[in-house]
Coordinates of C-alpha atoms in Angstrom, one line a residue:
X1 CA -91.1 43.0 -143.8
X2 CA -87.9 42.3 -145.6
X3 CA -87.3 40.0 -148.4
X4 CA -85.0 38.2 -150.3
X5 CA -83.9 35.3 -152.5
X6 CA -81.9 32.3 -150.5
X7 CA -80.7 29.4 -152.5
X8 CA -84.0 29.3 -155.0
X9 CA -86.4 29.9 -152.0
X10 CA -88.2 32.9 -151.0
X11 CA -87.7 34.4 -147.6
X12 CA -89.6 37.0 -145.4
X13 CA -87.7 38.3 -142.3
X14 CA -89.4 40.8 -139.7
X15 CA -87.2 43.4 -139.0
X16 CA -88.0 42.9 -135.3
X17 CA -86.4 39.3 -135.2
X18 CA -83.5 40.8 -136.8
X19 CA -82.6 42.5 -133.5
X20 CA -83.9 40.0 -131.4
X21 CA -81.6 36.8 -133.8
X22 CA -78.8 39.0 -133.3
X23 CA -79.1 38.9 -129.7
X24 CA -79.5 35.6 -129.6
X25 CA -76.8 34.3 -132.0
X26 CA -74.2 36.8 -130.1
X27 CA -75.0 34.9 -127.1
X28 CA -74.6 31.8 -128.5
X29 CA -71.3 32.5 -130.5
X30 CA -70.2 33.9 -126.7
X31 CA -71.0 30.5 -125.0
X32 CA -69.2 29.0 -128.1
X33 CA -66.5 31.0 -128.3
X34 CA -65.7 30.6 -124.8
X35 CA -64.9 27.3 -124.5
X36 CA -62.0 28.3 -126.8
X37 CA -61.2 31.8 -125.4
X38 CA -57.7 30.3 -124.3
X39 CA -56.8 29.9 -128.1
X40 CA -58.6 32.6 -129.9
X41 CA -58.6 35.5 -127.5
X42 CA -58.2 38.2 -130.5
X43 CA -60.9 36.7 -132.3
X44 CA -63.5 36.3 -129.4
X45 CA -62.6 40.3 -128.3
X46 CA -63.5 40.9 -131.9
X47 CA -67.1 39.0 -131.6
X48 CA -68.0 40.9 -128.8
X49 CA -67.3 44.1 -130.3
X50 CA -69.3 43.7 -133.5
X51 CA -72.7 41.7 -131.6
X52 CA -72.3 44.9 -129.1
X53 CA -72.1 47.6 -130.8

């Protein structure tokens, strides 16, 4: 278990959700980010390096 202070409250995070949030917000910041791949090409490139590696 992890914890830590957020904004007054306390929080507990598994460390297996960790991976498993990750996952899931880098596919939704990809399904985000592709509507706008057209403008922000660098920055989408970028996104999919750091969820990825």
């Amino acid at each position: 278990m992890f914890f830590y202070r957020y904004n007054g409250f306390n929080v507990f995070i598994n460390f297996n959700y960790i991976t498993f949030g990750k996952k899931l917000l880098s596919r939704f910041l990809l399904f985000c980010l592709d509507i706008q791949l057209r403008k922000d090409h660098y920055f989408y490139t970028t996104a999919v390096v750091f969820f990825n590696r």
